[in-house]
């Protein structure tokens, strides 16, 4: 049984680009905090080596047992960790924006939600395959809604753990949209799909209006987006929506400036300006803007094509999988990675508010990188049992 070597090579190449970006784009942060010149580079390099090694080791496992064992392990253990870490002292749990998101260990910090996403996707794949048997007749809406109720309770719990306790609406939005689309792929009706979609929009609206910092993000986004959006609407409709004296959207503004400065071929690797104090930690959530400035639109397009090739290989494995669980799991991983990229890209381009979602493989961050490598490793493991 052979794994999809093309997917392995594509993913490893994306990881290499992320390692180089962590060195090139972290100059100001290194100077500001007085770190060593290779501080972020070495950390990301170690994470990349660990990730690629895990990806290769997992790919060589038995797909009939390993995927299931790792999936359930990540689902239950990481859910417990997400709950427990809020009761840990500051010396053991790192805060961001007043919410604890990382658990500190010697030499590294762990973000449980990054690994939980993989377990969540496997749990959905395993559960949906049991609930939506292909031999079943078409279910009525009431029956479908009854099937959904336990998942609804799970999503409420996750909303509390992630959106409220961790103050991270972006991650719960990502899990929610992955859930809804996986449900549709499993055999759910469009009626249930749109019902859940409207319900999710309402829930997101409530979470936004109940949080001052989320309202501020919406205002910052609207400050720069309203000119374009309102220009294509009739004046009688646009006038009431126009708002003056909004807070300066410095993140989006500097991201757009970086993309514009890069032109087609870029300023050259290491020669970007956005990283020189205009935006903090460009090598993390704003990495695409930093890449665009240094290697230009041409380089950014190559990075996008590389990422699309990864998603294509994942969906290709899904379509050739011999079991419903494997099919849904690969679909879920592809959706999670793809929407993570889109959410980040839309954010830095001003199309949507910035959500703080890392770009898979390109953004600096050990937990995100290793978790995504585990996900790809499981997909590679499944690829050994796909139809020719």
XYZ file of C-alpha atoms in Angstrom:
388
model
C 0.000 0.000 0.000
C 1.458 3.324 -1.110
C 0.782 6.723 0.393
C 0.099 9.848 -1.658
C 3.710 11.018 -1.945
C 2.685 14.109 -3.875
C 0.662 15.370 -0.902
C 3.610 14.707 1.405
C 6.000 16.677 -0.820
C 3.559 19.574 -1.312
C 2.950 19.875 2.428
C 6.674 19.713 3.230
C 7.309 22.480 0.687
C 4.652 24.691 2.285
C 6.242 24.076 5.691
C 9.635 25.121 4.309
C 8.134 28.387 3.016
C 6.640 29.026 6.458
C 10.021 28.453 8.113
C 11.695 30.948 5.771
C 8.889 33.471 6.379
C 9.299 33.126 10.159
C 12.918 34.249 9.746
C 12.390 36.999 7.190
C 9.287 38.605 8.737
C 10.204 38.533 12.434
C 12.983 41.184 12.325
C 11.213 43.909 14.323
C 9.810 41.515 16.939
C 13.308 40.126 17.496
C 14.730 43.615 18.021
C 11.841 44.779 20.195
C 12.027 41.847 22.603
C 15.817 41.525 22.283
C 15.678 37.930 21.092
C 18.465 36.207 19.244
C 18.578 36.679 15.466
C 17.376 33.132 14.768
C 14.896 32.896 17.671
C 11.717 32.357 15.644
C 13.505 30.586 12.805
C 14.921 27.884 15.093
C 11.610 27.369 16.870
C 9.683 27.060 13.622
C 12.390 24.826 12.153
C 12.133 22.471 15.146
C 8.332 22.476 14.858
C 8.637 21.783 11.122
C 10.993 18.850 11.687
C 8.699 17.420 14.378
C 5.647 17.968 12.163
C 7.140 16.354 9.055
C 8.417 13.430 11.144
C 5.000 12.890 12.719
C 3.344 13.211 9.323
C 5.620 10.494 7.921
C 5.283 8.166 10.947
C 1.481 8.462 11.060
C 1.240 7.865 7.312
C 2.912 4.480 7.787
C 0.364 3.294 10.377
C -2.631 1.031 9.965
C -5.534 3.151 8.662
C -8.108 0.764 10.129
C -7.051 1.513 13.712
C -4.607 4.411 13.902
C -6.920 7.093 12.494
C -9.676 6.102 14.892
C -7.379 5.946 17.939
C -5.712 9.291 17.271
C -9.025 10.930 16.373
C -10.791 9.956 19.585
C -7.693 10.658 21.689
C -7.410 14.223 20.375
C -11.151 14.818 20.716
C -11.519 13.827 24.368
C -8.105 14.797 25.758
C -8.059 18.250 24.145
C -11.620 19.003 25.220
C -10.600 18.274 28.819
C -7.472 20.422 28.410
C -9.519 23.341 27.036
C -11.670 23.212 30.172
C -8.898 22.604 32.705
C -6.494 25.288 31.477
C -8.846 28.079 32.587
C -8.336 26.985 36.179
C -4.548 26.900 35.907
C -2.415 29.734 37.325
C -0.802 32.256 34.991
C 2.524 30.467 35.409
C 1.047 27.419 33.647
C -1.425 28.998 31.229
C -0.580 31.864 28.852
C -3.226 34.533 28.294
C -4.123 36.444 25.141
C -6.599 39.319 25.330
C -7.506 38.339 28.887
C -8.304 34.717 27.959
C -6.125 31.652 28.493
C -5.327 29.887 25.215
C -2.012 28.119 25.764
C -0.745 25.635 28.343
C 2.900 26.131 29.237
C 5.294 23.212 29.256
C 9.100 23.279 29.544
C 10.501 24.822 26.322
C 7.111 25.137 24.554
C 3.451 26.144 24.873
C 0.503 24.068 23.681
C -2.730 25.406 22.171
C -5.280 22.599 22.774
C -7.838 24.002 20.322
C -5.481 23.436 17.358
C -5.336 19.699 18.077
C -8.972 19.511 19.141
C -10.095 20.559 15.658
C -8.684 17.304 14.234
C -10.437 15.213 16.887
C -13.664 17.138 16.342
C -13.561 16.446 12.608
C -12.943 12.744 13.174
C -15.765 12.568 15.731
C -18.134 14.163 13.225
C -16.984 11.805 10.449
C -17.420 8.746 12.668
C -20.784 9.905 14.024
C -22.253 11.132 10.721
C -21.326 7.856 9.036
C -23.441 6.063 11.634
C -26.356 8.511 11.596
C -26.584 8.917 7.817
C -26.357 5.426 6.392
C -26.415 5.402 2.583
C -29.018 2.607 2.676
C -31.467 4.746 4.664
C -34.371 6.403 2.961
C -34.570 10.196 2.850
C -35.241 11.467 6.377
C -37.949 13.944 7.243
C -36.926 17.321 8.651
C -38.198 16.480 12.147
C -36.133 13.311 12.208
C -33.080 15.155 10.927
C -33.510 17.846 13.551
C -33.754 15.177 16.251
C -30.490 13.711 14.977
C -28.895 17.160 15.107
C -29.866 17.979 18.708
C -26.908 16.171 20.405
C -24.538 17.949 18.028
C -26.239 21.235 18.852
C -25.522 20.669 22.542
C -21.897 19.874 21.670
C -21.601 23.101 19.660
C -23.011 25.116 22.555
C -20.406 23.584 24.877
C -17.655 24.367 22.374
C -18.972 27.892 21.995
C -18.621 28.349 25.752
C -15.128 26.801 25.890
C -13.721 28.579 22.835
C -15.733 31.696 21.978
C -16.375 32.776 25.582
C -13.625 31.342 27.808
C -10.898 31.662 25.167
C -12.447 34.769 23.604
C -11.771 33.248 20.176
C -14.779 33.624 17.888
C -12.699 32.841 14.795
C -12.050 29.241 15.820
C -15.663 28.503 16.722
C -16.738 30.055 13.400
C -14.300 27.729 11.620
C -15.585 24.671 13.496
C -19.186 25.680 12.854
C -18.840 26.098 9.090
C -16.878 22.822 8.879
C -19.635 21.077 10.828
C -22.431 22.376 8.603
C -20.667 21.450 5.343
C -19.651 18.009 6.628
C -23.278 17.403 7.584
C -24.323 18.267 4.035
C -21.666 15.939 2.584
C -22.803 13.154 4.911
C -26.312 13.241 3.460
C -28.065 16.017 5.365
C -30.821 17.877 3.557
C -30.521 21.415 2.242
C -33.452 22.351 4.441
C -31.502 21.399 7.553
C -28.346 22.964 6.096
C -29.929 26.398 5.625
C -31.716 26.172 8.981
C -28.395 25.591 10.728
C -26.714 28.269 8.634
C -29.226 30.927 9.654
C -29.028 29.721 13.260
C -25.235 30.029 13.181
C -25.445 33.559 11.753
C -27.789 34.555 14.574
C -25.480 32.992 17.206
C -22.439 34.819 15.757
C -24.408 38.082 15.806
C -25.207 37.597 19.499
C -21.561 36.819 20.320
C -20.422 39.936 18.445
C -22.845 42.426 20.002
C -22.129 41.046 23.485
C -18.392 41.784 23.228
C -16.859 45.278 23.071
C -13.638 44.164 21.378
C -15.570 42.309 18.641
C -17.709 45.391 18.004
C -14.482 47.399 17.718
C -13.154 44.957 15.114
C -16.360 45.322 13.091
C -16.057 49.117 13.268
C -12.401 48.987 12.169
C -13.309 46.756 9.249
C -16.258 48.948 8.231
C -14.061 52.066 8.396
C -12.024 50.874 5.438
C -14.617 48.717 3.644
C -17.616 51.054 3.612
C -16.275 53.269 0.823
C -16.118 50.378 -1.645
C -19.277 48.597 -0.500
C -21.456 51.726 -0.386
C -20.166 52.920 -3.766
C -21.998 50.083 -5.528
C -25.292 50.718 -3.691
C -27.928 53.367 -4.449
C -27.288 56.563 -2.505
C -30.684 56.445 -0.783
C -29.760 53.032 0.590
C -26.077 53.782 1.275
C -26.513 57.103 3.109
C -27.900 55.661 6.390
C -25.109 53.063 6.431
C -22.262 55.578 6.075
C -20.482 56.149 9.406
C -17.949 58.910 10.119
C -15.117 59.088 12.682
C -14.626 55.359 13.005
C -11.460 53.974 14.701
C -8.431 53.643 12.441
C -8.207 50.132 10.918
C -4.414 50.034 11.181
C -4.100 46.269 10.694
C -6.098 46.143 7.482
C -4.636 49.430 6.229
C -1.019 48.344 6.714
C -1.788 44.904 5.250
C -3.173 46.520 2.103
C -0.172 48.871 1.948
C 2.184 45.905 2.144
C 0.382 44.116 -0.686
C 0.488 47.291 -2.792
C 4.178 47.920 -2.043
C 5.084 44.403 -3.128
C 3.861 44.927 -6.663
C 4.233 41.953 -8.965
C 7.725 40.717 -8.050
C 8.100 42.121 -4.530
C 10.665 44.173 -2.640
C 12.922 41.164 -2.243
C 13.232 38.552 0.509
C 14.045 40.351 3.745
C 13.419 43.836 2.318
C 9.783 44.314 3.345
C 8.749 47.357 5.398
C 5.526 46.133 7.043
C 7.524 44.100 9.562
C 9.456 47.188 10.764
C 6.990 48.170 13.479
C 3.949 48.938 11.317
C 2.308 45.672 12.381
C 3.367 43.504 15.286
C 4.294 39.883 14.659
C 3.723 39.881 10.899
C 5.070 36.314 10.770
C 1.927 35.021 12.512
C -1.589 36.070 11.454
C -0.515 38.654 8.836
C 2.000 36.387 7.109
C 0.291 36.553 3.698
C 0.649 40.334 3.604
C 4.314 40.022 4.549
C 4.891 37.403 1.859
C 3.095 39.559 -0.726
C 5.334 42.531 0.043
C 8.611 40.617 -0.133
C 7.990 38.248 -3.054
C 5.182 40.167 -4.754
C 1.929 39.067 -6.312
C 3.811 36.474 -8.359
C 5.236 34.790 -5.263
C 1.922 35.011 -3.436
C 0.140 33.353 -6.369
C 2.668 30.504 -6.246
C 1.980 30.080 -2.516
C -1.772 30.028 -3.201
C -1.360 27.478 -6.011
C 0.738 25.290 -3.710
C -1.944 25.443 -1.029
C -4.723 24.720 -3.527
C -2.758 21.694 -4.720
C -2.676 20.410 -1.127
C -6.441 20.837 -0.778
C -6.998 19.159 -4.158
C -4.949 16.098 -3.139
C -6.913 15.836 0.126
C -10.277 15.942 -1.669
C -8.941 13.480 -4.250
C -8.125 11.026 -1.465
C -11.584 11.631 0.013
C -13.333 10.776 -3.252
C -11.333 7.552 -3.561
C -11.796 6.431 0.045
C -13.473 3.087 0.575
C -15.279 3.959 3.805
C -17.732 6.720 4.663
C -15.760 7.661 7.796
C -12.537 8.131 5.817
C -14.377 10.092 3.138
C -15.960 12.486 5.632
C -12.758 12.864 7.645
C -10.714 13.863 4.591
C -13.476 16.240 3.473
C -13.479 17.801 6.942
C -9.694 18.264 7.012
C -9.764 19.823 3.549
C -12.560 22.188 4.579
C -10.811 23.168 7.812
C -7.520 23.968 6.072
C -9.208 25.694 3.144
C -11.444 27.940 5.248
C -8.545 28.782 7.583
C -6.693 30.114 4.538
C -9.730 31.961 3.184
C -10.651 33.571 6.509
C -7.114 34.891 6.897
C -6.837 36.034 3.267
C -10.203 37.821 3.380
C -9.195 39.488 6.650
C -5.905 41.016 5.473
C -7.512 42.151 2.217
C -10.296 44.006 4.052
C -13.147 41.858 2.728
C -14.008 40.638 6.233
C -12.901 41.544 9.776
C -9.600 39.961 10.839
C -10.339 36.828 12.863
C -6.866 35.851 14.112
C -6.869 32.502 12.296
C -3.380 31.283 11.346
C -2.571 30.397 7.736
C -1.939 26.619 7.685
C 1.778 25.778 7.239
C 2.761 29.385 6.451
C 2.088 31.173 9.763
C 4.505 30.948 12.677
C 3.230 28.762 15.500
C 4.287 25.322 16.682
C 0.884 24.060 17.827
C -0.845 24.997 14.590
C 1.924 23.561 12.416
C 2.251 20.247 14.270
C -1.533 19.815 14.498
C -1.912 20.368 10.755
C 0.911 17.901 10.090
C -0.900 15.300 12.193
C -4.045 15.969 10.148
C -2.164 15.494 6.865
C -0.487 12.384 8.287
C -3.896 10.851 8.975
C -5.046 11.727 5.459
C -1.886 10.113 4.065
C -2.574 7.040 6.182
C -6.075 6.842 4.671
C -4.613 7.267 1.177
C -3.094 3.778 1.434
C -6.591 2.301 1.255
C -8.057 4.326 -1.587
C -9.396 3.042 -4.869
C -6.933 3.203 -7.804
